[in-house]
Every structure is written in structure tokens, then in C-alpha cells.
Rosetta silent file (secondary structure, phi, psi, omega in degrees, C-alpha in Angstrom):
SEQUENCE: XXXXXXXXXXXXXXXXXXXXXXXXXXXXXXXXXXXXXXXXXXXXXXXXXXXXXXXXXXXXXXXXXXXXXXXXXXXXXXXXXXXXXXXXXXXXXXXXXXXXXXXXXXXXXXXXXXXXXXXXXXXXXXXXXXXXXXXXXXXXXXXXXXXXXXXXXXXXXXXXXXXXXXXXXXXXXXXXXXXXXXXXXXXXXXXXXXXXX
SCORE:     score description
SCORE:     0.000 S_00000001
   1 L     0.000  148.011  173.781  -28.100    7.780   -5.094 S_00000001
   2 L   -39.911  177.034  167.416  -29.279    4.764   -6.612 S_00000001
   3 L  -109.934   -3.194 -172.619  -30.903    1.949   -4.795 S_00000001
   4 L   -66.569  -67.860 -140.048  -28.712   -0.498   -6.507 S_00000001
   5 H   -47.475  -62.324  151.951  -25.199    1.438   -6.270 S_00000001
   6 H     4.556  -68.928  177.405  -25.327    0.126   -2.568 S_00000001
   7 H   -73.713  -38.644  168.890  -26.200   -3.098   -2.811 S_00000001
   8 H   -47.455  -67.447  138.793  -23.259   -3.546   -5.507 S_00000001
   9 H   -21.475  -42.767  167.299  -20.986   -1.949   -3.396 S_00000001
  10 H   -72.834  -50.030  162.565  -21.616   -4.009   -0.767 S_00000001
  11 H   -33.704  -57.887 -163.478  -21.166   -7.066   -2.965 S_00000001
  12 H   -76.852  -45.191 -172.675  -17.856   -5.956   -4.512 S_00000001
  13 H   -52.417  -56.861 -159.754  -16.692   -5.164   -0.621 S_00000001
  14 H   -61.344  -54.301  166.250  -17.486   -8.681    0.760 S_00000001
  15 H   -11.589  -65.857 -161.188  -15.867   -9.886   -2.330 S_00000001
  16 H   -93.586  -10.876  171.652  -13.244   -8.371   -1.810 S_00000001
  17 H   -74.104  -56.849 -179.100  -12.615   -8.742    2.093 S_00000001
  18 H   -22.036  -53.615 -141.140  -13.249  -12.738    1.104 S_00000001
  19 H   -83.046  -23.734 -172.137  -10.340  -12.693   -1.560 S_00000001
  20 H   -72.570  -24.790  161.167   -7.917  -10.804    1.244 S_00000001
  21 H   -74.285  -20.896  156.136   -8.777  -13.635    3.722 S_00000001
  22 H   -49.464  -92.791  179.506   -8.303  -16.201    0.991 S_00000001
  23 H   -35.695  -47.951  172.885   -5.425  -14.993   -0.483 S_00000001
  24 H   -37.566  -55.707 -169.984   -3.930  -13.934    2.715 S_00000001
  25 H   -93.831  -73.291 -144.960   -3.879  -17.768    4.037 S_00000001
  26 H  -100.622  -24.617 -177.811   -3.521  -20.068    0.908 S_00000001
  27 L   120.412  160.721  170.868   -1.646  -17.873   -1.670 S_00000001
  28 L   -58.216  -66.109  174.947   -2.461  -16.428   -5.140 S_00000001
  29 L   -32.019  -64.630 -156.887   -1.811  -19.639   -6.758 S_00000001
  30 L   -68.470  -32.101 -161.593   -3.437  -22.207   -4.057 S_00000001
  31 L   -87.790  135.697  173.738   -6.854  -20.002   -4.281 S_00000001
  32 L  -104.557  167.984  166.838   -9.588  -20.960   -6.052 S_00000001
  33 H   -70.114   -9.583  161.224  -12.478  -18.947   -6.794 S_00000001
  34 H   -45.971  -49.803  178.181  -14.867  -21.378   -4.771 S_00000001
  35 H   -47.173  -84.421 -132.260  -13.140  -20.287   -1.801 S_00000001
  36 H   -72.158  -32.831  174.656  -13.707  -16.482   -2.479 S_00000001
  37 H   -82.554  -58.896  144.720  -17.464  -17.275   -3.505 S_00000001
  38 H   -33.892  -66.693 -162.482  -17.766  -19.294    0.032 S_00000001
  39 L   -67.394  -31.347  172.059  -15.894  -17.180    1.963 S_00000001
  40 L   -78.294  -13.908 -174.649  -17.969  -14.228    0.558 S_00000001
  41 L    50.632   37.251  173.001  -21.306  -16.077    0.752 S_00000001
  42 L  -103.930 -141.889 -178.763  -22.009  -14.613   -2.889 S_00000001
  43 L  -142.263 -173.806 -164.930  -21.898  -16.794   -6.366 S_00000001
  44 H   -97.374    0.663 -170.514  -19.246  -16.914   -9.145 S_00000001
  45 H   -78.947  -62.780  152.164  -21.738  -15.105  -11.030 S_00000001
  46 H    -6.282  -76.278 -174.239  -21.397  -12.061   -8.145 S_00000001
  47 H   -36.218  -56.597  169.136  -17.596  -12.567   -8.721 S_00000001
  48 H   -66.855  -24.418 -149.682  -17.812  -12.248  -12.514 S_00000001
  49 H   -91.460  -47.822 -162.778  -20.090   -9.606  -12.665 S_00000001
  50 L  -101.348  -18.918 -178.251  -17.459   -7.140  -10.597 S_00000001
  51 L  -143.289   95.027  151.665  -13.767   -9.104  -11.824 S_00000001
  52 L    -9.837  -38.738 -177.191  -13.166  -10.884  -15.096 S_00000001
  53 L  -176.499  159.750  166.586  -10.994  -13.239  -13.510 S_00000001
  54 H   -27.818  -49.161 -153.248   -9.027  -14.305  -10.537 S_00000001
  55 H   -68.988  -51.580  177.121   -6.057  -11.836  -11.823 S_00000001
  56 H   -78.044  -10.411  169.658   -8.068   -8.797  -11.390 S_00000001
  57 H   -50.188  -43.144  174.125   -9.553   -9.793   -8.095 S_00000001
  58 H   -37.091  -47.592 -163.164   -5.791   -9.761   -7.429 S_00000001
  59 H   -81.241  -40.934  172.326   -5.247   -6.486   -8.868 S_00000001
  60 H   -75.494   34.291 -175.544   -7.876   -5.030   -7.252 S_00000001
  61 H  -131.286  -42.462  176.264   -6.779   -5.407   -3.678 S_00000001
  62 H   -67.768  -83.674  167.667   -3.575   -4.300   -4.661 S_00000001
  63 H    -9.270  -59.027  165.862   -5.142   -1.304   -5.793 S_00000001
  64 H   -95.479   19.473  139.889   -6.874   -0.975   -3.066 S_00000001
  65 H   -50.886  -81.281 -168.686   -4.450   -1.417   -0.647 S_00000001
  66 H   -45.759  -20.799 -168.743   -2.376    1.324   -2.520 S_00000001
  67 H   -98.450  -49.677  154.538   -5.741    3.932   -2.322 S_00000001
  68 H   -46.651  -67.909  157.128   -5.822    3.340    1.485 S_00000001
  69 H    -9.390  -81.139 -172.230   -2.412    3.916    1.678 S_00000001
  70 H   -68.359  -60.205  169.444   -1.810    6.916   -0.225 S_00000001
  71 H   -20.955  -57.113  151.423   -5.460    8.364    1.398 S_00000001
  72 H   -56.812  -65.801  164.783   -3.865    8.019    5.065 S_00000001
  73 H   -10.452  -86.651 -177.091   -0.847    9.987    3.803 S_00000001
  74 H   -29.451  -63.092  167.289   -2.656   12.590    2.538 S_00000001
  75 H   -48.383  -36.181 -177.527   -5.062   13.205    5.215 S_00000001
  76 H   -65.547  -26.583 -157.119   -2.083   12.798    7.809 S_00000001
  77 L  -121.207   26.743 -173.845   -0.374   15.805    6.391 S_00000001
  78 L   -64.237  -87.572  173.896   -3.265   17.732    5.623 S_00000001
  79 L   -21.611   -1.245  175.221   -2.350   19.686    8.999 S_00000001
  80 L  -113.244  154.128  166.244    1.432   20.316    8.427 S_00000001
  81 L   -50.980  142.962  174.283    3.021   22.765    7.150 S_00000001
  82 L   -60.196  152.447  176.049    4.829   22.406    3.684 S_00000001
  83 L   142.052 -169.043  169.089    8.407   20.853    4.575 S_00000001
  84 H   -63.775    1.962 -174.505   10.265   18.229    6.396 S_00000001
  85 H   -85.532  -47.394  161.468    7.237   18.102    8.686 S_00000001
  86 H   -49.878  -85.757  148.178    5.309   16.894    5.958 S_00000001
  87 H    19.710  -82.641  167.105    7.864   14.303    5.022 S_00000001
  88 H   -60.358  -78.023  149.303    8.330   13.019    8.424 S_00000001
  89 H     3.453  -80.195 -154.218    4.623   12.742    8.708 S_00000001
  90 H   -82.268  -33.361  164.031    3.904   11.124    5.721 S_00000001
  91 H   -65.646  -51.245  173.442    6.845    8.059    6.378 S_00000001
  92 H   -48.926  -44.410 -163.595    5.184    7.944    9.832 S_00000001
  93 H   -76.345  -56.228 -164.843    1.707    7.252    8.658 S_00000001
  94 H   -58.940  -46.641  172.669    2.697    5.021    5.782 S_00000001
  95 H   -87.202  -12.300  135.728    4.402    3.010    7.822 S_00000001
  96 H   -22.008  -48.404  146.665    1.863    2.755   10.638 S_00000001
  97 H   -56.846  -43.497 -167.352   -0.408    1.759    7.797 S_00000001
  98 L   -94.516   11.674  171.811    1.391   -1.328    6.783 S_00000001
  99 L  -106.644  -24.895 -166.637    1.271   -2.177   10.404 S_00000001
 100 L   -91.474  -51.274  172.757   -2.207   -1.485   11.379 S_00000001
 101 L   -96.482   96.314 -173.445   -2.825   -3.887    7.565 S_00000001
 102 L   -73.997  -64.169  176.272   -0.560   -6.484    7.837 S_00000001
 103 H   -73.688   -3.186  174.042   -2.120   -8.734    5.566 S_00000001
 104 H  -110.771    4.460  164.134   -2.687   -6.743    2.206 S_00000001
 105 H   -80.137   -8.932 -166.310    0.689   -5.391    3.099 S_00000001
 106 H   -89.132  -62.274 -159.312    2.038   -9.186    3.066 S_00000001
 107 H   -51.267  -51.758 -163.584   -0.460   -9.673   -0.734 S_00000001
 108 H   -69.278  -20.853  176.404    1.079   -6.347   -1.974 S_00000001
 109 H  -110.081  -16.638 -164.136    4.787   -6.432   -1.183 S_00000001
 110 H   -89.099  -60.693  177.703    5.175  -10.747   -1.000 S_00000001
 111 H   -41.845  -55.348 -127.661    2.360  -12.337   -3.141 S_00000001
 112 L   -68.682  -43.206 -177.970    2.582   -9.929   -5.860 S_00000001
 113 L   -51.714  111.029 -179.766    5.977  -10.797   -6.431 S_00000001
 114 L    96.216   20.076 -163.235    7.023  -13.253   -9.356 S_00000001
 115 L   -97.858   -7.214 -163.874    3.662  -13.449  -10.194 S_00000001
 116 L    93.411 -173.067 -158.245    4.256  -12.506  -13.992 S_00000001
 117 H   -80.226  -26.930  177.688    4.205   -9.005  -16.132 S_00000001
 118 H   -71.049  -32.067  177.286    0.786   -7.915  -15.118 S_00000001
 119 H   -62.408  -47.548  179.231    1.551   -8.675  -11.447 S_00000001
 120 H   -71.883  -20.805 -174.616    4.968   -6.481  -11.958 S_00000001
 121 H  -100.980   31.833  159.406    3.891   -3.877  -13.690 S_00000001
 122 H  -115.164    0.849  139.474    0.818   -3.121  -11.000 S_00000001
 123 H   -59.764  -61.869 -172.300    3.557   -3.320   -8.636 S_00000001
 124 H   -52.205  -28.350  174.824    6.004   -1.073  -10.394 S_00000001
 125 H   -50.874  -77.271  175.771    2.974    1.225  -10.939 S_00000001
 126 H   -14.711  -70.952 -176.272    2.057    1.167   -7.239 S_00000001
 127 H   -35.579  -77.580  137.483    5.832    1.842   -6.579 S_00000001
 128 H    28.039  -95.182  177.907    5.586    4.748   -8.551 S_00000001
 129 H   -71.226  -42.049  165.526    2.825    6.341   -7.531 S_00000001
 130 H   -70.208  -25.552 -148.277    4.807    6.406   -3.755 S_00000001
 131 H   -94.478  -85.852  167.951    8.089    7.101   -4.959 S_00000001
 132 H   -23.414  -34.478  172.024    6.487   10.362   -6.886 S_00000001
 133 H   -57.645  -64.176 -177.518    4.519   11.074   -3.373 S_00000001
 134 H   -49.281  -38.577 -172.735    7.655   10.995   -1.908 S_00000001
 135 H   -81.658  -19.376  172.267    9.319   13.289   -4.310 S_00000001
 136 H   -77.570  -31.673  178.242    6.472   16.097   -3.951 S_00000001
 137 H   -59.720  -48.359 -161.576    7.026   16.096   -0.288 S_00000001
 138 H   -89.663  -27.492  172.183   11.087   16.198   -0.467 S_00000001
 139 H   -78.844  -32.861  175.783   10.500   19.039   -3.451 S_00000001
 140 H   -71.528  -76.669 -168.146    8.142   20.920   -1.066 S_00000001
 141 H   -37.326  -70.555  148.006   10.907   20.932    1.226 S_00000001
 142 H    -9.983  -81.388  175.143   13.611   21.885   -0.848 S_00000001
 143 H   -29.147  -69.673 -172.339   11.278   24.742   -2.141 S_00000001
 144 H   -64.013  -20.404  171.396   10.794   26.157    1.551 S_00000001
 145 L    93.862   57.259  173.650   14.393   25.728    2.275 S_00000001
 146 L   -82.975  -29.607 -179.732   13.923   22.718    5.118 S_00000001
 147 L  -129.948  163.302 -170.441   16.705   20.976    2.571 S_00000001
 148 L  -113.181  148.414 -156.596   19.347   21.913    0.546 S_00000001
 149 L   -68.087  125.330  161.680   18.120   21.058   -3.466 S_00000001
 150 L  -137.272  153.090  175.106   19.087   17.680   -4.021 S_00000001
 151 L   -56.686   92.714  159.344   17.633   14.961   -7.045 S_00000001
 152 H   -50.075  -46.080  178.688   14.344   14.384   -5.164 S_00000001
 153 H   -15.442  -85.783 -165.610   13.762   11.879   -8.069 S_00000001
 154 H   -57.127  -31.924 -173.156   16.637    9.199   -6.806 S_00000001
 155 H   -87.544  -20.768 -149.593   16.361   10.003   -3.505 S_00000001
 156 L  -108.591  -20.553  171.241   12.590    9.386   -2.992 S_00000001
 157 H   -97.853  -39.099  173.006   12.809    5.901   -4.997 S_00000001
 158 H   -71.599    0.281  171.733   16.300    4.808   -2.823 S_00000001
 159 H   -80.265  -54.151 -166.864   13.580    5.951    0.426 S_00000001
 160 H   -43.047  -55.143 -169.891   11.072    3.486   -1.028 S_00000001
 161 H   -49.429  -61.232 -142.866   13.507    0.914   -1.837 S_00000001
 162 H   -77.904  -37.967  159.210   14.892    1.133    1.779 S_00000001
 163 H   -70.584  -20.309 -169.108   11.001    1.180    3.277 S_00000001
 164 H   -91.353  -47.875 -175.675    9.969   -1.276    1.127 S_00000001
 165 H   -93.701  -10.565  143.730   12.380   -4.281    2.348 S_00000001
 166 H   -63.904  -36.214  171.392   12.109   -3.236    5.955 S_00000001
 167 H   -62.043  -56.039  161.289    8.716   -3.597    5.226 S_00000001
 168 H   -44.744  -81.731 -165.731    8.990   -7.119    3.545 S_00000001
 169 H   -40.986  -46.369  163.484   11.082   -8.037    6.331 S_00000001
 170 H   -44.528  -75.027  167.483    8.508   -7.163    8.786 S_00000001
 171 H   -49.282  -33.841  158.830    6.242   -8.712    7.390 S_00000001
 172 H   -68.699  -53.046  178.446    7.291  -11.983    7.053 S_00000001
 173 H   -88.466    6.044 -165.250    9.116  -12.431   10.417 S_00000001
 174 L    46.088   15.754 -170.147    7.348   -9.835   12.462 S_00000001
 175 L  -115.512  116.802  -12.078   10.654   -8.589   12.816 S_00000001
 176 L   -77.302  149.913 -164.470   11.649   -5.546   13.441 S_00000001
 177 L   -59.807  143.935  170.545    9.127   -4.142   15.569 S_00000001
 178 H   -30.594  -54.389 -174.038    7.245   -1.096   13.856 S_00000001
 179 H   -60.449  -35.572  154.592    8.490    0.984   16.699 S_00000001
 180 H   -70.072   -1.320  169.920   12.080   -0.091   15.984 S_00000001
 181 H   -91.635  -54.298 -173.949   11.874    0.391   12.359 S_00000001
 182 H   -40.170  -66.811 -172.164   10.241    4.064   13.241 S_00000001
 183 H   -59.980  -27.670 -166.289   13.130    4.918   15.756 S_00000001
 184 H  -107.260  -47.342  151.899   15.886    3.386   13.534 S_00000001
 185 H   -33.961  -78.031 -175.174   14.551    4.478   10.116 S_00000001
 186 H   -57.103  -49.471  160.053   13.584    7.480   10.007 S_00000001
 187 H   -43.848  -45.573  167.277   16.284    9.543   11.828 S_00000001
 188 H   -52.340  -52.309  147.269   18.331    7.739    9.021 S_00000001
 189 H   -58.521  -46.844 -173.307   16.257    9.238    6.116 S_00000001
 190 H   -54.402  -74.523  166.251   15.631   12.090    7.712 S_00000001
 191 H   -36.407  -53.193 -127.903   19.802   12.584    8.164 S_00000001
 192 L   -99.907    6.054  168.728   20.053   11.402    4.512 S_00000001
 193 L  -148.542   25.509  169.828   19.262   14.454    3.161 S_00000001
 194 L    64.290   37.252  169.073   20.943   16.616    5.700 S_00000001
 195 L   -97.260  105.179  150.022   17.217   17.628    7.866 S_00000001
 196 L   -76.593  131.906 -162.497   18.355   17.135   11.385 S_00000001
 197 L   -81.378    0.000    0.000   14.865   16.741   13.773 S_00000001
């Protein structure tokens, strides 16, 4: 490896923990890039060099939010079996993730929103990208016969939907506790496609 790649990497990190403590407290709108060059103890040159502009610092948080995310999934269910096991799993972890990162779970489900068409469609992307997760799991399942064949599609975008503004909710108010969304949730999905635990 390079002797560079490193230091660049390192750059682009601080960067980017800076913009999530930025953003995090004053808002997309409210932040300037001054902050984000402060708070990172780099230059705007630094800044420029790794993001074109405030929008893609944005986007790139989101992003990488969404790459954590989906990473912890994966890894959680490397060890299960195909099925509802999987599934179950994989709804556990994610939301455990947006618990253990509170704050780019705040940038990713609150900020992003109303932000304009680039900000929605790297949400809707995002969305997506889980909703399809979901549907390989709930298709696995089906396949082994853990479920009886149902549109995986619809149902795997109305779980998101249903995870996503529990999630929102959390997040703003700290309300309901992870452990009460887990216990209340889940059983409820789970049921919703006729897997009894």
C-alpha cells in the first residue's frame, strides 16, 4: 500500500467524523464549512480535495451510515441458517445499529429529509437498498419453507416503512426504548407473515 493512501484516509475520516459532529448539533443548513474545517483541524482545501461541496459531504455520511449498516447485517447473519432466523437476526442488528449510532441515524432519517431532490433520491436509494435486503431474507425464507410465499417485494418495503418511523420516533424523543421497540416490533413482523418464534 501506498504511503499516501493512509494519510488521505485519515484526512477524509476526520473530515468526516467533524461534519457528523457539526451536522449532528447545528443542522445541514446552519453548518458552514468553517466549522467542519475547525472541527476537523484540516483546511477547506483538505475539504475540497475529498467533497466538491457541502452537499456531498452530506451525501457521504449518509452513505456511510448506510455501508455500516448494511455491513452489521451481513456479518450478523453470516452464522444463521437461511430462513426466518436470518430475518429475525438481521431486524435485530439493524436496529441495534441505529441505537448504538444515534446521531447519523438522526442525519439519515431527520436531516435528510426536505432537503431537496438530491437529498431524496440518496434517501430513496438508501431505502432501497434495505427494503431489497429485506426482501432476499423474506425470499430465503419462503424458499426453505419458514413462510408461506407471499409478495416479499411489498412486504419488505411496508417492514421498512414501519422500522423506519419507529426509528424517527426514537430518535427524536428517545422514545420508545430500543428494548421496547425490539419486544413490541418484531413479534409483530415476525406474526405478519405468519412465522410464529
Amino acid at each position: 500500500m501506498k504511503k499516501d493512501l493512509p494519510t488521505n484516509s485519515s484526512t477524509k475520516d476526520r473530515i468526516l467524523d467533524a461534519a457528523l459532529t457539526v451536522f449532528s448539533s447545528k443542522g445541514y443548513h446552519d453548518t458552514r464549512l468553517d466549522e467542519i474545517v475547525n472541527e476537523s483541524h484540516t483546511s477547506k482545501g483538505a475539504i475540497y480535495f475529498h467533497f466538491p461541496n457541502k452537499e456531498r459531504l452530506f451525501l457521504a455520511l449518509v452513505d456511510q451510515f448506510a455501508d455500516l449498516l448494511e455491513r452489521r447485517v451481513v456479518e450478523a447473519i453470516e452464522q444463521e441458517e437461511k430462513g426466518m432466523a436470518r430475518v429475525r437476526v438481521a431486524l435485530e442488528t439493524s436496529l441495534e445499529t441505529f441505537g448504538r449510532y444515534r446521531r447519523p441515524a438522526k442525519l439519515l432519517l431527520i436531516q435528510a429529509t426536505g432537503l431537496g431532490t438530491t437529498f431524496e433520491e440518496k434517501r430513496s436509494e438508501v431505502n432501497d437498498r434495505f427494503a431489497y435486503l429485506i426482501q432476499t431474507y423474506l425470499d430465503e425464507s419462503v424458499e426453505v419453507g419458514d413462510i408461506e410465499a407471499i409478495d416479499t417485494e411489498v412486504v419488505s418495503v411496508a417492514w421498512l416503512g414501519a422500522i423506519y418511523n419507529v426509528v424517527i420516533r426514537w430518535v427524536n424523543t428517545g422514545e420508545p426504548e430500543p428494548q421496547r421497540i425490539m419486544g413490541t416490533l418484531l413479534p409483530i413482523l415476525l406474526k405478519s407473515v405468519g412465522y410464529e418464534q
